Amino acid sequence: MPAPRPLNPASSMLAYWGAELRRLRVAAGMTQRELGRRTSYSASYIGHVETARRPPSREFAVVCDKVFGTDTLTPLWDLIAEDAHPTWFRPYMELERQARTIRFWAPLLIPGLVQTPDYARALIRTSNPRWTADQVEEAVASRMRRKDVLFREDPPELLVILDEATLLRPIGGPHVMRAQLEYLLDLVETRERTSIQLVPLTMHMHAGLTGPIVVTSFRGQPDVVYLESAWRGEVITDPDGVEELTSRFDAIRVLAVPQPTSLAMIRKACEQWT
């Protein structure tokens, strides 16, 4: 079991959560081993969480609230998930929650909002080679948490335009790719107001090759565009910029094949990833 170490609860939400867990455990008169028996988690896991060496799972937060008779750790876990996102991304996350329509153009990778955990994990691990396994898992959990917007009451309309190349690039290996493409098919079949279309590889040169575009629309407010590069993302609110990028998105969509054809192409790609 890791020895206690000085921890500044103000340094991060993860540190605050760990300090709160330790406070509740000590107040209940439990050792880490005793709490482990009550929650079916190891004492070392609890020690690492209390010292912010690893993020807690949501399931652990829920069971701890039950053991302590509290309702604080689970809501705080939601803040950990948000805190894991870089600061430059958080303004877009808030817009994503408020959007009535979200339109993606993705020329390289499946968009984060519709990724599977394994696909996201492979990307995050590759993009952040210095991260620990716990940091990777924290980022994966945070990305999956974004999906809540798709399944809330009165969810936004979702339109995803993919370049066919996204179906062919072996992110994470064949099993990961097959599961990712099956998830896209399932999303269209089970979630209303969801459309996925493909721009085929036969479209050699077009306006979308410069990078991904996300157009978010709101009720009673101007559209906003989000652009992301290898370094960071940027929220575009300037009317001229929004108009230019929205027009570019519309030009790309014209090149996409209809959804039935697109879904057939995704199914065919699934068969190839076996």
mmCIF file of C-alpha atoms in Angstrom:
data_model
loop_
_atom_site.group_PDB
_atom_site.id
_atom_site.type_symbol
_atom_site.label_atom_id
_atom_site.label_comp_id
_atom_site.label_asym_id
_atom_site.label_seq_id
_atom_site.Cartn_x
_atom_site.Cartn_y
_atom_site.Cartn_z
ATOM 1 C CA MET A 1 0.000 0.000 0.000
ATOM 2 C CA PRO A 2 1.491 3.402 -0.897
ATOM 3 C CA ALA A 3 2.509 5.563 2.041
ATOM 4 C CA PRO A 4 0.659 8.858 2.475
ATOM 5 C CA ARG A 5 2.344 11.765 0.744
ATOM 6 C CA PRO A 6 1.726 15.498 0.963
ATOM 7 C CA LEU A 7 -1.160 16.359 -1.321
ATOM 8 C CA ASN A 8 -2.459 19.793 -2.225
ATOM 9 C CA PRO A 9 -6.212 19.383 -2.823
ATOM 10 C CA ALA A 10 -6.239 22.644 -4.777
ATOM 11 C CA SER A 11 -3.731 21.394 -7.344
ATOM 12 C CA SER A 12 -6.313 19.504 -9.417
ATOM 13 C CA MET A 13 -9.763 17.969 -9.247
ATOM 14 C CA LEU A 14 -8.078 14.572 -9.044
ATOM 15 C CA ALA A 15 -6.145 15.667 -5.943
ATOM 16 C CA TYR A 16 -9.282 17.192 -4.423
ATOM 17 C CA TRP A 17 -11.219 13.968 -5.011
ATOM 18 C CA GLY A 18 -8.464 11.891 -3.420
ATOM 19 C CA ALA A 19 -8.304 14.177 -0.392
ATOM 20 C CA GLU A 20 -12.089 14.013 0.015
ATOM 21 C CA LEU A 21 -12.027 10.215 -0.159
ATOM 22 C CA ARG A 22 -9.345 10.097 2.527
ATOM 23 C CA ARG A 23 -11.293 12.533 4.722
ATOM 24 C CA LEU A 24 -14.447 10.419 4.486
ATOM 25 C CA ARG A 25 -12.548 7.187 5.098
ATOM 26 C CA VAL A 26 -10.760 8.533 8.182
ATOM 27 C CA ALA A 27 -14.002 10.033 9.506
ATOM 28 C CA ALA A 28 -15.622 6.601 9.162
ATOM 29 C CA GLY A 29 -12.760 5.023 11.107
ATOM 30 C CA MET A 30 -11.709 2.776 8.217
ATOM 31 C CA THR A 31 -8.287 1.768 7.004
ATOM 32 C CA GLN A 32 -7.643 1.505 3.280
ATOM 33 C CA ARG A 33 -7.793 -2.278 3.642
ATOM 34 C CA GLU A 34 -11.174 -2.096 5.393
ATOM 35 C CA LEU A 35 -12.591 0.220 2.748
ATOM 36 C CA GLY A 36 -11.228 -2.159 0.133
ATOM 37 C CA ARG A 37 -13.171 -5.045 1.632
ATOM 38 C CA ARG A 38 -16.364 -2.976 1.677
ATOM 39 C CA THR A 39 -15.981 -1.843 -1.929
ATOM 40 C CA SER A 40 -14.276 -4.894 -3.520
ATOM 41 C CA TYR A 41 -11.301 -2.740 -4.542
ATOM 42 C CA SER A 42 -7.722 -3.339 -3.419
ATOM 43 C CA ALA A 43 -6.080 -1.278 -0.694
ATOM 44 C CA SER A 44 -3.351 -0.292 -3.149
ATOM 45 C CA TYR A 45 -5.987 1.018 -5.594
ATOM 46 C CA ILE A 46 -7.500 3.125 -2.816
ATOM 47 C CA GLY A 47 -4.064 4.369 -1.780
ATOM 48 C CA HIS A 48 -3.239 5.425 -5.316
ATOM 49 C CA VAL A 49 -6.579 7.223 -5.666
ATOM 50 C CA GLU A 50 -6.149 9.047 -2.350
ATOM 51 C CA THR A 51 -2.716 10.291 -3.408
ATOM 52 C CA ALA A 52 -3.876 11.264 -6.923
ATOM 53 C CA ARG A 53 -1.610 8.690 -8.533
ATOM 54 C CA ARG A 54 -4.528 7.319 -10.520
ATOM 55 C CA PRO A 55 -8.072 8.468 -11.311
ATOM 56 C CA PRO A 56 -10.987 6.651 -9.675
ATOM 57 C CA SER A 57 -13.515 4.842 -11.802
ATOM 58 C CA ARG A 58 -17.084 6.085 -11.714
ATOM 59 C CA GLU A 59 -18.137 2.703 -10.309
ATOM 60 C CA PHE A 60 -15.729 3.196 -7.410
ATOM 61 C CA ALA A 61 -17.178 6.649 -6.737
ATOM 62 C CA VAL A 62 -20.709 5.224 -6.654
ATOM 63 C CA VAL A 63 -19.868 2.366 -4.288
ATOM 64 C CA CYS A 64 -17.928 4.687 -1.952
ATOM 65 C CA ASP A 65 -20.930 6.994 -1.690
ATOM 66 C CA LYS A 66 -23.002 3.951 -0.715
ATOM 67 C CA VAL A 67 -20.481 2.820 1.901
ATOM 68 C CA PHE A 68 -20.140 6.279 3.469
ATOM 69 C CA GLY A 69 -23.810 7.196 3.087
ATOM 70 C CA THR A 70 -22.871 10.325 1.137
ATOM 71 C CA ASP A 71 -23.800 11.843 -2.200
ATOM 72 C CA THR A 72 -20.642 13.833 -2.907
ATOM 73 C CA LEU A 73 -18.054 11.572 -4.523
ATOM 74 C CA THR A 74 -20.087 10.675 -7.599
ATOM 75 C CA PRO A 75 -20.869 14.312 -8.553
ATOM 76 C CA LEU A 76 -17.212 15.180 -7.930
ATOM 77 C CA TRP A 77 -16.194 12.380 -10.301
ATOM 78 C CA ASP A 78 -18.021 14.230 -13.079
ATOM 79 C CA LEU A 79 -15.789 17.241 -12.414
ATOM 80 C CA ILE A 80 -12.689 15.040 -12.627
ATOM 81 C CA ALA A 81 -13.808 13.923 -16.068
ATOM 82 C CA GLU A 82 -14.143 17.527 -17.214
ATOM 83 C CA ASP A 83 -10.877 18.578 -15.582
ATOM 84 C CA ALA A 84 -9.025 15.970 -17.645
ATOM 85 C CA HIS A 85 -9.679 17.959 -20.818
ATOM 86 C CA PRO A 86 -7.126 20.650 -21.750
ATOM 87 C CA THR A 87 -8.176 24.181 -20.867
ATOM 88 C CA TRP A 88 -8.391 25.270 -24.516
ATOM 89 C CA PHE A 89 -10.944 22.513 -25.204
ATOM 90 C CA ARG A 90 -13.370 23.343 -22.390
ATOM 91 C CA PRO A 91 -15.091 26.310 -24.083
ATOM 92 C CA TYR A 92 -15.991 24.034 -26.980
ATOM 93 C CA MET A 93 -17.290 21.362 -24.580
ATOM 94 C CA GLU A 94 -19.738 23.892 -23.154
ATOM 95 C CA LEU A 95 -20.895 24.806 -26.665
ATOM 96 C CA GLU A 96 -21.290 21.115 -27.480
ATOM 97 C CA ARG A 97 -23.631 20.704 -24.509
ATOM 98 C CA GLN A 98 -25.830 23.582 -25.691
ATOM 99 C CA ALA A 99 -25.870 22.777 -29.410
ATOM 100 C CA ARG A 100 -29.038 21.915 -31.294
ATOM 101 C CA THR A 101 -27.068 20.563 -34.267
ATOM 102 C CA ILE A 102 -23.479 19.289 -34.425
ATOM 103 C CA ARG A 103 -21.924 18.770 -37.856
ATOM 104 C CA PHE A 104 -18.542 17.071 -38.214
ATOM 105 C CA TRP A 105 -16.222 16.887 -41.170
ATOM 106 C CA ALA A 106 -13.504 14.336 -40.368
ATOM 107 C CA PRO A 107 -10.865 13.692 -43.055
ATOM 108 C CA LEU A 108 -8.360 11.769 -40.921
ATOM 109 C CA LEU A 109 -9.888 10.175 -37.815
ATOM 110 C CA ILE A 110 -13.280 9.248 -36.384
ATOM 111 C CA PRO A 111 -14.461 12.276 -34.323
ATOM 112 C CA GLY A 112 -14.004 12.013 -30.565
ATOM 113 C CA LEU A 113 -17.722 12.304 -29.829
ATOM 114 C CA VAL A 114 -18.421 9.021 -31.649
ATOM 115 C CA GLN A 115 -15.277 7.055 -30.799
ATOM 116 C CA THR A 116 -15.254 3.756 -28.922
ATOM 117 C CA PRO A 117 -13.093 3.526 -25.783
ATOM 118 C CA ASP A 118 -10.508 1.303 -27.494
ATOM 119 C CA TYR A 119 -10.238 3.567 -30.540
ATOM 120 C CA ALA A 120 -9.881 6.624 -28.286
ATOM 121 C CA ARG A 121 -7.327 4.832 -26.117
ATOM 122 C CA ALA A 122 -5.151 3.968 -29.112
ATOM 123 C CA LEU A 123 -5.196 7.575 -30.325
ATOM 124 C CA ILE A 124 -4.589 9.134 -26.918
ATOM 125 C CA ARG A 125 -1.726 6.770 -26.118
ATOM 126 C CA THR A 126 -0.038 7.459 -29.455
ATOM 127 C CA SER A 127 -0.553 11.232 -29.241
ATOM 128 C CA ASN A 128 0.798 11.431 -25.680
ATOM 129 C CA PRO A 129 3.730 8.986 -25.468
ATOM 130 C CA ARG A 130 4.950 10.402 -22.130
ATOM 131 C CA TRP A 131 1.648 9.896 -20.345
ATOM 132 C CA THR A 132 1.238 7.182 -17.735
ATOM 133 C CA ALA A 133 -1.374 4.479 -18.188
ATOM 134 C CA ASP A 134 -3.548 6.208 -15.583
ATOM 135 C CA GLN A 135 -3.392 9.517 -17.433
ATOM 136 C CA VAL A 136 -4.432 7.763 -20.619
ATOM 137 C CA GLU A 137 -7.362 6.069 -18.875
ATOM 138 C CA GLU A 138 -8.460 9.355 -17.317
ATOM 139 C CA ALA A 139 -8.504 10.976 -20.762
ATOM 140 C CA VAL A 140 -10.420 8.045 -22.264
ATOM 141 C CA ALA A 141 -13.038 8.242 -19.511
ATOM 142 C CA SER A 142 -13.382 11.979 -20.076
ATOM 143 C CA ARG A 143 -13.858 11.530 -23.804
ATOM 144 C CA MET A 144 -16.511 8.862 -23.243
ATOM 145 C CA ARG A 145 -18.266 11.178 -20.795
ATOM 146 C CA ARG A 146 -18.851 13.632 -23.655
ATOM 147 C CA LYS A 147 -21.242 11.113 -25.192
ATOM 148 C CA ASP A 148 -23.822 12.046 -22.568
ATOM 149 C CA VAL A 149 -24.839 14.939 -24.804
ATOM 150 C CA LEU A 150 -25.986 12.461 -27.468
ATOM 151 C CA PHE A 151 -28.351 10.612 -25.146
ATOM 152 C CA ARG A 152 -29.766 13.388 -23.016
ATOM 153 C CA GLU A 153 -33.403 14.387 -23.183
ATOM 154 C CA ASP A 154 -33.916 16.429 -26.376
ATOM 155 C CA PRO A 155 -30.469 15.594 -27.826
ATOM 156 C CA PRO A 156 -28.842 17.503 -30.687
ATOM 157 C CA GLU A 157 -29.053 16.462 -34.301
ATOM 158 C CA LEU A 158 -25.787 14.822 -35.329
ATOM 159 C CA LEU A 159 -24.306 14.828 -38.829
ATOM 160 C CA VAL A 160 -20.934 13.172 -39.380
ATOM 161 C CA ILE A 161 -19.188 13.433 -42.751
ATOM 162 C CA LEU A 162 -16.205 11.077 -42.923
ATOM 163 C CA ASP A 163 -13.530 10.711 -45.526
ATOM 164 C CA GLU A 164 -13.435 7.076 -46.646
ATOM 165 C CA ALA A 165 -9.808 7.003 -45.483
ATOM 166 C CA THR A 166 -11.007 6.987 -41.861
ATOM 167 C CA LEU A 167 -12.417 3.495 -42.445
ATOM 168 C CA LEU A 168 -9.110 2.169 -43.740
ATOM 169 C CA ARG A 169 -6.531 3.557 -41.319
ATOM 170 C CA PRO A 170 -5.733 0.770 -38.778
ATOM 171 C CA ILE A 171 -6.104 2.644 -35.502
ATOM 172 C CA GLY A 172 -5.540 0.156 -32.674
ATOM 173 C CA GLY A 173 -5.599 -2.883 -34.951
ATOM 174 C CA PRO A 174 -8.291 -4.888 -36.782
ATOM 175 C CA HIS A 175 -10.491 -5.702 -33.776
ATOM 176 C CA VAL A 176 -10.531 -2.085 -32.614
ATOM 177 C CA MET A 177 -11.399 -0.864 -36.102
ATOM 178 C CA ARG A 178 -14.183 -3.382 -36.584
ATOM 179 C CA ALA A 179 -15.733 -2.474 -33.225
ATOM 180 C CA GLN A 180 -15.458 1.238 -34.049
ATOM 181 C CA LEU A 181 -17.208 0.878 -37.396
ATOM 182 C CA GLU A 182 -19.885 -1.360 -35.882
ATOM 183 C CA TYR A 183 -20.467 1.342 -33.275
ATOM 184 C CA LEU A 184 -21.072 3.915 -36.010
ATOM 185 C CA LEU A 185 -23.602 1.617 -37.677
ATOM 186 C CA ASP A 186 -25.327 0.974 -34.365
ATOM 187 C CA LEU A 187 -25.460 4.698 -33.614
ATOM 188 C CA VAL A 188 -27.346 5.392 -36.844
ATOM 189 C CA GLU A 189 -29.734 2.498 -36.228
ATOM 190 C CA THR A 190 -30.532 3.223 -32.587
ATOM 191 C CA ARG A 191 -30.249 6.996 -32.176
ATOM 192 C CA GLU A 192 -32.704 9.302 -33.868
ATOM 193 C CA ARG A 193 -31.463 12.410 -35.672
ATOM 194 C CA THR A 194 -28.119 10.820 -36.565
ATOM 195 C CA SER A 195 -26.654 10.847 -40.073
ATOM 196 C CA ILE A 196 -23.318 9.500 -41.297
ATOM 197 C CA GLN A 197 -22.070 10.007 -44.846
ATOM 198 C CA LEU A 198 -18.788 9.292 -46.595
ATOM 199 C CA VAL A 199 -16.699 11.250 -49.054
ATOM 200 C CA PRO A 200 -15.205 8.478 -51.237
ATOM 201 C CA LEU A 201 -11.527 8.256 -52.026
ATOM 202 C CA THR A 202 -12.367 8.846 -55.677
ATOM 203 C CA MET A 203 -12.802 12.527 -54.765
ATOM 204 C CA HIS A 204 -9.113 13.259 -55.169
ATOM 205 C CA MET A 205 -8.983 17.032 -54.517
ATOM 206 C CA HIS A 206 -11.530 18.999 -52.507
ATOM 207 C CA ALA A 207 -11.917 21.748 -49.922
ATOM 208 C CA GLY A 208 -11.882 19.385 -46.957
ATOM 209 C CA LEU A 209 -8.331 18.148 -47.268
ATOM 210 C CA THR A 210 -6.991 21.012 -45.151
ATOM 211 C CA GLY A 211 -8.398 19.571 -41.917
ATOM 212 C CA PRO A 212 -11.432 18.764 -39.755
ATOM 213 C CA ILE A 213 -14.326 21.170 -39.207
ATOM 214 C CA VAL A 214 -17.063 21.134 -36.572
ATOM 215 C CA VAL A 215 -20.081 23.413 -37.052
ATOM 216 C CA THR A 216 -22.348 23.812 -34.022
ATOM 217 C CA SER A 217 -25.765 25.430 -34.300
ATOM 218 C CA PHE A 218 -27.952 26.746 -31.494
ATOM 219 C CA ARG A 219 -31.490 27.872 -30.918
ATOM 220 C CA GLY A 220 -31.646 31.658 -31.323
ATOM 221 C CA GLN A 221 -27.858 32.134 -31.503
ATOM 222 C CA PRO A 222 -25.290 32.356 -34.318
ATOM 223 C CA ASP A 223 -23.420 29.254 -35.421
ATOM 224 C CA VAL A 224 -19.955 28.571 -34.027
ATOM 225 C CA VAL A 225 -17.136 26.628 -35.703
ATOM 226 C CA TYR A 226 -14.470 24.588 -33.955
ATOM 227 C CA LEU A 227 -11.129 23.827 -35.612
ATOM 228 C CA GLU A 228 -8.452 21.549 -34.192
ATOM 229 C CA SER A 229 -4.800 21.233 -35.162
ATOM 230 C CA ALA A 230 -1.949 19.060 -33.926
ATOM 231 C CA TRP A 231 -1.246 21.685 -31.252
ATOM 232 C CA ARG A 232 -4.646 22.844 -29.972
ATOM 233 C CA GLY A 233 -8.186 23.765 -30.946
ATOM 234 C CA GLU A 234 -9.836 27.097 -31.638
ATOM 235 C CA VAL A 235 -13.446 28.234 -31.357
ATOM 236 C CA ILE A 236 -14.360 30.535 -34.259
ATOM 237 C CA THR A 237 -17.118 33.070 -33.565
ATOM 238 C CA ASP A 238 -16.151 35.785 -36.053
ATOM 239 C CA PRO A 239 -19.117 35.990 -38.492
ATOM 240 C CA ASP A 240 -16.916 36.083 -41.596
ATOM 241 C CA GLY A 241 -14.888 33.105 -40.425
ATOM 242 C CA VAL A 242 -17.997 31.130 -39.498
ATOM 243 C CA GLU A 243 -19.585 31.874 -42.878
ATOM 244 C CA GLU A 244 -16.449 30.832 -44.779
ATOM 245 C CA LEU A 245 -15.998 27.590 -42.851
ATOM 246 C CA THR A 246 -19.688 26.693 -42.938
ATOM 247 C CA SER A 247 -19.659 27.193 -46.704
ATOM 248 C CA ARG A 248 -16.637 24.915 -46.900
ATOM 249 C CA PHE A 249 -18.471 22.280 -44.865
ATOM 250 C CA ASP A 250 -21.478 22.514 -47.176
ATOM 251 C CA ALA A 251 -19.204 22.113 -50.207
ATOM 252 C CA ILE A 252 -17.723 18.972 -48.672
ATOM 253 C CA ARG A 253 -21.144 17.534 -47.904
ATOM 254 C CA VAL A 254 -22.140 17.866 -51.560
ATOM 255 C CA LEU A 255 -19.325 15.430 -52.375
ATOM 256 C CA ALA A 256 -20.558 12.810 -49.903
ATOM 257 C CA VAL A 257 -22.507 9.795 -51.110
ATOM 258 C CA PRO A 258 -26.036 9.271 -49.674
ATOM 259 C CA GLN A 259 -26.371 7.663 -46.270
ATOM 260 C CA PRO A 260 -27.568 4.218 -47.507
ATOM 261 C CA THR A 261 -24.508 3.961 -49.750
ATOM 262 C CA SER A 262 -22.279 5.254 -46.966
ATOM 263 C CA LEU A 263 -23.563 2.656 -44.507
ATOM 264 C CA ALA A 264 -23.016 -0.086 -47.079
ATOM 265 C CA MET A 265 -19.410 1.094 -47.441
ATOM 266 C CA ILE A 266 -18.953 1.002 -43.668
ATOM 267 C CA ARG A 267 -20.356 -2.545 -43.517
ATOM 268 C CA LYS A 268 -17.967 -3.633 -46.252
ATOM 269 C CA ALA A 269 -15.051 -2.092 -44.368
ATOM 270 C CA CYS A 270 -16.179 -3.963 -41.233
ATOM 271 C CA GLU A 271 -15.889 -7.247 -43.089
ATOM 272 C CA GLN A 272 -12.350 -6.387 -44.112
ATOM 273 C CA TRP A 273 -11.318 -5.746 -40.487
ATOM 274 C CA THR A 274 -11.555 -9.393 -39.412
#
